[in-house]
Tab-separated table of N, CA, C and O in Angstrom:
chain	number	residue	atom	x	y	z
A	178	MET	N	92.556	96.317	64.179
A	178	MET	CA	92.241	94.910	64.699
A	178	MET	C	90.647	94.987	64.816
A	178	MET	O	90.239	95.776	65.417
A	179	ARG	N	90.074	93.960	64.294
A	179	ARG	CA	88.630	93.785	64.473
A	179	ARG	C	88.278	92.782	65.660
A	179	ARG	O	87.305	92.998	66.225
A	180	THR	N	89.116	91.785	65.602
A	180	THR	CA	88.732	90.764	66.542
A	180	THR	C	90.040	89.958	66.925
A	180	THR	O	90.916	90.156	66.282
A	181	VAL	N	90.018	89.397	68.200
A	181	VAL	CA	91.223	88.664	68.705
A	181	VAL	C	91.820	87.656	67.553
A	181	VAL	O	92.824	87.281	67.465
A	182	ARG	N	90.811	87.124	66.773
A	182	ARG	CA	91.142	86.132	65.706
A	182	ARG	C	92.002	86.693	64.662
A	182	ARG	O	92.525	85.961	63.995
A	183	ASP	N	92.142	87.947	64.541
A	183	ASP	CA	93.040	88.603	63.724
A	183	ASP	C	94.539	88.569	64.069
A	183	ASP	O	95.402	88.938	63.265
A	184	LEU	N	94.733	88.124	65.364
A	184	LEU	CA	96.164	88.154	65.814
A	184	LEU	C	96.670	86.662	65.955
A	184	LEU	O	95.746	85.736	66.258
A	185	PRO	N	97.965	86.457	65.816
A	185	PRO	CA	98.280	85.084	65.889
A	185	PRO	C	98.295	84.518	67.357
A	185	PRO	O	98.374	85.207	68.319
A	186	ASN	N	97.990	83.354	67.437
A	186	ASN	CA	97.845	82.574	68.688
A	186	ASN	C	96.787	83.355	69.702
A	186	ASN	O	96.707	82.975	70.953
A	187	LYS	N	95.817	84.156	69.237
A	187	LYS	CA	94.834	84.694	70.089
A	187	LYS	C	95.278	85.038	71.567
A	187	LYS	O	94.849	84.214	72.401
A	188	PRO	N	96.033	86.089	71.600
A	188	PRO	CA	96.779	86.397	72.860
A	188	PRO	C	95.738	87.035	74.023
A	188	PRO	O	96.153	87.199	75.046
A	189	ILE	N	94.576	87.210	73.666
A	189	ILE	CA	93.849	87.857	74.798
A	189	ILE	C	92.642	86.950	75.236
A	189	ILE	O	92.079	86.267	74.374
A	190	ASN	N	92.357	86.990	76.338
A	190	ASN	CA	91.346	86.293	77.113
A	190	ASN	C	90.540	87.371	77.936
A	190	ASN	O	90.996	87.612	79.077
A	191	ASP	N	89.525	87.809	77.244
A	191	ASP	CA	88.509	88.847	77.861
A	191	ASP	C	89.394	90.271	77.847
A	191	ASP	O	89.817	90.661	79.030
A	192	ALA	N	89.439	90.907	76.823
A	192	ALA	CA	90.036	92.230	76.709
A	192	ALA	C	89.416	93.123	77.821
A	192	ALA	O	88.070	93.150	77.710
A	193	CYS	N	90.112	93.918	78.508
A	193	CYS	CA	89.361	94.542	79.618
A	193	CYS	C	89.823	96.053	79.364
A	193	CYS	O	89.120	96.984	79.869
A	194	GLY	N	91.020	96.413	78.842
A	194	GLY	CA	91.457	97.677	78.868
A	194	GLY	C	92.330	97.898	77.579
A	194	GLY	O	92.895	96.747	77.033
A	195	GLY	N	92.471	99.104	77.035
A	195	GLY	CA	93.285	99.445	75.956
A	195	GLY	C	93.689	100.726	75.957
A	195	GLY	O	93.033	101.655	76.632
A	196	GLN	N	94.854	101.047	75.345
A	196	GLN	CA	95.395	102.518	75.381
A	196	GLN	C	96.108	102.645	74.122
A	196	GLN	O	96.982	101.822	73.813
A	197	ARG	N	95.571	103.625	73.052
A	197	ARG	CA	96.370	103.895	72.000
A	197	ARG	C	97.692	104.711	72.311
A	197	ARG	O	97.517	105.800	73.105
A	198	LEU	N	98.817	104.455	71.773
A	198	LEU	CA	100.039	105.013	71.885
A	198	LEU	C	100.331	106.149	70.674
A	198	LEU	O	99.639	105.945	69.833
A	199	PRO	N	101.114	107.109	70.903
A	199	PRO	CA	101.444	108.204	70.041
A	199	PRO	C	101.930	107.602	68.644
A	199	PRO	O	101.772	108.168	67.627
A	200	ASN	N	102.494	106.358	68.787
A	200	ASN	CA	103.063	105.786	67.503
A	200	ASN	C	102.050	105.066	66.811
A	200	ASN	O	102.273	104.446	65.683
A	201	GLY	N	100.717	105.076	67.148
A	201	GLY	CA	99.568	104.434	66.560
A	201	GLY	C	99.479	102.991	66.935
A	201	GLY	O	98.383	102.400	66.544
A	202	ASN	N	100.380	102.484	67.617
A	202	ASN	CA	100.111	101.179	68.175
A	202	ASN	C	99.164	101.128	69.342
A	202	ASN	O	98.820	102.228	69.968
A	203	THR	N	98.491	100.101	69.792
A	203	THR	CA	97.542	100.014	70.808
A	203	THR	C	98.060	98.736	71.846
A	203	THR	O	98.531	97.802	71.422
A	204	VAL	N	97.991	99.113	73.110
A	204	VAL	CA	98.111	98.190	74.273
A	204	VAL	C	96.940	97.698	74.828
A	204	VAL	O	96.030	98.407	75.025
A	205	PHE	N	96.820	96.303	74.986
A	205	PHE	CA	95.562	95.748	75.493
A	205	PHE	C	95.942	94.869	76.760
A	205	PHE	O	96.976	94.440	76.793
A	206	THR	N	94.926	94.646	77.698
A	206	THR	CA	94.955	93.869	78.785
A	206	THR	C	94.101	92.539	78.327
A	206	THR	O	93.292	92.658	77.609
A	207	SER	N	94.452	91.500	79.296
A	207	SER	CA	93.835	90.324	79.014
A	207	SER	C	93.408	89.875	80.590
A	207	SER	O	94.087	89.319	81.409
A	208	HIS	N	92.166	90.318	80.806
A	208	HIS	CA	91.684	90.196	82.209
A	208	HIS	C	91.517	88.750	82.736
A	208	HIS	O	91.854	88.506	83.890
A	209	HIS	N	90.983	87.910	81.887
A	209	HIS	CA	90.956	86.453	82.411
A	209	HIS	C	92.241	85.518	82.153
A	209	HIS	O	92.124	84.344	82.353
A	210	ALA	N	93.255	86.243	81.912
A	210	ALA	CA	94.499	85.517	81.668
A	210	ALA	C	94.974	84.928	83.053
A	210	ALA	O	94.687	85.557	84.133
A	211	THR	N	95.519	83.610	83.173
A	211	THR	CA	96.041	83.079	84.346
A	211	THR	C	97.453	82.943	84.382
A	211	THR	O	98.111	83.506	83.458
A	212	THR	N	98.004	82.154	85.198
A	212	THR	CA	99.561	81.896	85.290
A	212	THR	C	100.129	81.655	83.975
A	212	THR	O	99.769	80.821	83.105
A	213	ASN	N	101.174	82.517	83.720
A	213	ASN	CA	102.048	82.475	82.408
A	213	ASN	C	101.254	82.467	81.134
A	213	ASN	O	101.790	82.153	80.266
A	214	GLN	N	100.119	83.248	81.221
A	214	GLN	CA	99.522	83.576	79.899
A	214	GLN	C	99.797	85.026	79.736
A	214	GLN	O	100.033	85.736	80.482
A	215	VAL	N	99.521	85.494	78.413
A	215	VAL	CA	99.838	86.868	78.113
A	215	VAL	C	98.697	87.669	78.831
A	215	VAL	O	97.549	87.466	78.819
A	216	LYS	N	99.105	88.687	79.433
A	216	LYS	CA	98.272	89.631	80.316
A	216	LYS	C	98.325	90.987	79.766
A	216	LYS	O	97.334	91.819	80.020
A	217	LEU	N	99.270	91.425	78.989
A	217	LEU	CA	99.370	92.725	78.473
A	217	LEU	C	100.214	92.662	77.193
A	217	LEU	O	101.236	91.912	77.096
A	218	PHE	N	99.724	93.180	76.176
A	218	PHE	CA	100.615	93.354	74.893
A	218	PHE	C	100.404	94.525	73.974
A	218	PHE	O	99.302	95.195	74.062
A	219	GLU	N	101.356	94.696	73.171
A	219	GLU	CA	101.237	95.936	72.175
A	219	GLU	C	101.212	95.375	70.890
A	219	GLU	O	101.834	94.391	70.484
A	220	VAL	N	100.208	96.074	69.999
A	220	VAL	CA	99.939	95.637	68.596
A	220	VAL	C	100.012	96.672	67.775
A	220	VAL	O	99.615	97.792	68.021
A	221	THR	N	100.599	96.497	66.537
A	221	THR	CA	100.605	97.684	65.571
A	221	THR	C	99.437	97.733	64.719
A	221	THR	O	98.683	96.764	64.900
A	222	PRO	N	99.050	98.906	63.990
A	222	PRO	CA	97.846	98.863	63.227
A	222	PRO	C	97.792	97.757	62.242
A	222	PRO	O	96.631	97.445	61.768
A	223	ASP	N	98.931	97.162	61.675
A	223	ASP	CA	98.836	96.095	60.772
A	223	ASP	C	98.986	94.804	61.537
A	223	ASP	O	99.280	93.640	60.826
A	224	LYS	N	98.643	94.710	62.760
A	224	LYS	CA	98.292	93.356	63.548
A	224	LYS	C	99.641	92.687	63.777
A	224	LYS	O	99.508	91.427	63.977
A	225	LYS	N	100.562	93.464	63.955
A	225	LYS	CA	101.858	92.595	64.432
A	225	LYS	C	102.081	92.910	65.868
A	225	LYS	O	102.053	94.047	66.422
A	226	ILE	N	102.231	91.826	66.682
A	226	ILE	CA	102.564	91.920	68.134
A	226	ILE	C	104.034	92.476	68.436
A	226	ILE	O	105.057	91.799	67.825
A	227	VAL	N	104.144	93.504	69.091
A	227	VAL	CA	105.402	94.071	69.315
A	227	VAL	C	106.223	93.437	70.461
A	227	VAL	O	107.260	93.168	70.607
A	228	TRP	N	105.188	93.285	71.723
A	228	TRP	CA	105.859	92.769	72.869
A	228	TRP	C	104.618	92.207	73.593
A	228	TRP	O	103.504	92.545	73.551
A	229	THR	N	105.054	91.201	74.549
A	229	THR	CA	103.764	90.694	75.495
A	229	THR	C	104.434	90.603	76.967
A	229	THR	O	105.549	90.663	77.048
A	230	TYR	N	103.553	90.566	77.821
A	230	TYR	CA	103.882	90.677	79.306
A	230	TYR	C	103.159	89.377	79.933
A	230	TYR	O	101.850	89.392	79.692
A	231	THR	N	103.821	88.481	80.502
A	231	THR	CA	103.263	87.464	81.369
A	231	THR	C	103.913	87.325	82.754
A	231	THR	O	105.132	87.822	82.841
A	232	ASP	N	103.178	86.765	83.593
A	232	ASP	CA	103.854	86.568	84.924
A	232	ASP	C	103.167	85.394	85.591
A	232	ASP	O	102.383	84.708	84.934
A	233	SER	N	103.765	85.049	86.870
A	233	SER	CA	103.195	83.870	87.470
A	233	SER	C	102.022	83.996	88.280
A	233	SER	O	101.558	83.040	88.930
A	234	ARG	N	101.535	85.185	88.229
A	234	ARG	CA	100.243	85.385	89.202
A	234	ARG	C	98.954	84.615	88.563
A	234	ARG	O	98.972	84.507	87.331
A	235	LYS	N	97.972	84.333	89.242
A	235	LYS	CA	96.841	83.659	88.806
A	235	LYS	C	95.836	84.559	88.037
A	235	LYS	O	94.980	84.157	87.332
A	236	SER	N	96.078	85.839	88.409
A	236	SER	CA	95.011	86.776	87.929
A	236	SER	C	95.567	87.547	86.735
A	236	SER	O	96.801	87.799	86.764
A	237	GLY	N	94.732	88.003	85.882
A	237	GLY	CA	95.026	88.861	84.825
A	237	GLY	C	95.035	90.333	85.233
A	237	GLY	O	95.077	90.620	86.294
A	238	ILE	N	95.112	91.213	84.238
A	238	ILE	CA	95.254	92.719	84.415
A	238	ILE	C	93.853	93.233	84.071
A	238	ILE	O	93.338	93.051	82.985
A	239	HIS	N	93.339	94.098	85.005
A	239	HIS	CA	92.018	94.652	84.726
A	239	HIS	C	92.176	95.931	84.000
A	239	HIS	O	91.487	96.242	82.949
A	240	HIS	N	93.016	96.881	84.416
A	240	HIS	CA	93.159	98.103	83.841
A	240	HIS	C	94.724	98.574	83.980
A	240	HIS	O	95.420	98.048	84.858
A	241	PHE	N	95.038	99.560	83.037
A	241	PHE	CA	96.446	100.099	83.299
A	241	PHE	C	96.527	101.323	82.738
A	241	PHE	O	95.608	101.842	82.015
A	242	GLN	N	97.655	101.984	82.858
A	242	GLN	CA	97.877	103.479	82.081
A	242	GLN	C	99.421	103.469	81.737
A	242	GLN	O	100.312	103.282	82.754
A	243	ILE	N	99.811	103.628	80.478
A	243	ILE	CA	101.220	103.770	80.134
A	243	ILE	C	101.495	105.315	80.219
A	243	ILE	O	100.830	106.096	79.690
A	244	LEU	N	102.506	105.617	81.120
A	244	LEU	CA	102.650	107.103	81.272
A	244	LEU	C	103.861	107.667	80.445
A	244	LEU	O	103.948	108.856	80.314
A	245	ASP	N	104.626	106.715	79.965
A	245	ASP	CA	105.713	107.242	79.074
A	245	ASP	C	106.214	106.165	78.030
A	245	ASP	O	105.788	105.003	78.215
A	246	THR	N	106.745	106.531	76.958
A	246	THR	CA	107.272	105.630	76.023
A	246	THR	C	108.944	106.121	75.727
A	246	THR	O	108.985	107.273	75.678
A	247	ASN	N	109.652	105.046	75.813
A	247	ASN	CA	111.098	105.424	75.525
A	247	ASN	C	111.620	106.471	76.546
A	247	ASN	O	112.450	107.256	76.085
A	248	GLY	N	111.064	106.510	77.756
A	248	GLY	CA	111.537	107.422	78.730
A	248	GLY	C	111.053	108.891	78.457
A	248	GLY	O	111.450	109.792	79.110
A	249	LYS	N	110.214	109.044	77.485
A	249	LYS	CA	109.549	110.390	77.294
A	249	LYS	C	108.123	110.516	77.618
A	249	LYS	O	107.323	109.581	77.282
A	250	PRO	N	107.587	111.455	78.653
A	250	PRO	CA	106.300	111.499	78.838
A	250	PRO	C	105.316	111.597	77.677
A	250	PRO	O	105.726	112.080	76.666
A	251	LEU	N	104.176	110.963	77.849
A	251	LEU	CA	103.142	111.061	76.788
A	251	LEU	C	102.517	112.533	76.869
A	251	LEU	O	102.294	112.907	77.962
A	252	ALA	N	102.148	113.001	75.681
A	252	ALA	CA	101.377	114.310	75.572
A	252	ALA	C	99.928	114.163	76.212
A	252	ALA	O	99.468	113.044	76.132
A	253	GLY	N	99.526	115.149	76.861
A	253	GLY	CA	98.195	115.178	77.239
A	253	GLY	C	97.976	115.777	78.644
A	253	GLY	O	98.926	116.285	79.284
A	254	LYS	N	96.916	115.640	79.142
A	254	LYS	CA	96.709	116.130	80.505
A	254	LYS	C	97.439	115.397	81.730
A	254	LYS	O	97.498	114.193	81.572
A	255	PRO	N	97.785	116.122	82.684
A	255	PRO	CA	98.611	115.446	83.836
A	255	PRO	C	97.671	114.599	84.650
A	255	PRO	O	96.448	114.764	84.811
A	256	LEU	N	98.121	113.557	85.214
A	256	LEU	CA	97.119	112.848	86.023
A	256	LEU	C	96.886	113.638	87.325
A	256	LEU	O	97.465	114.497	87.787
A	257	ARG	N	95.647	113.493	87.835
A	257	ARG	CA	95.239	114.218	89.032
A	257	ARG	C	94.910	113.188	90.165
A	257	ARG	O	94.453	112.331	90.043
């Protein structure tokens, strides 16, 4: 993905965080999202949105960390 315009419906409002997953997909946050707008979503390398997260809070998500996928811990250093 080069720009938010590469994705359908431009789901990001001020990308603030991102995390690459072991499957090659990437999860992004949308910091300026407001009530019922997409605040977190996963996208494939070929620009397909896998899932989105919205909620009724007025603020977006600034940062996040996915600790496991499909119930299995991600490889890497443990949190300290």
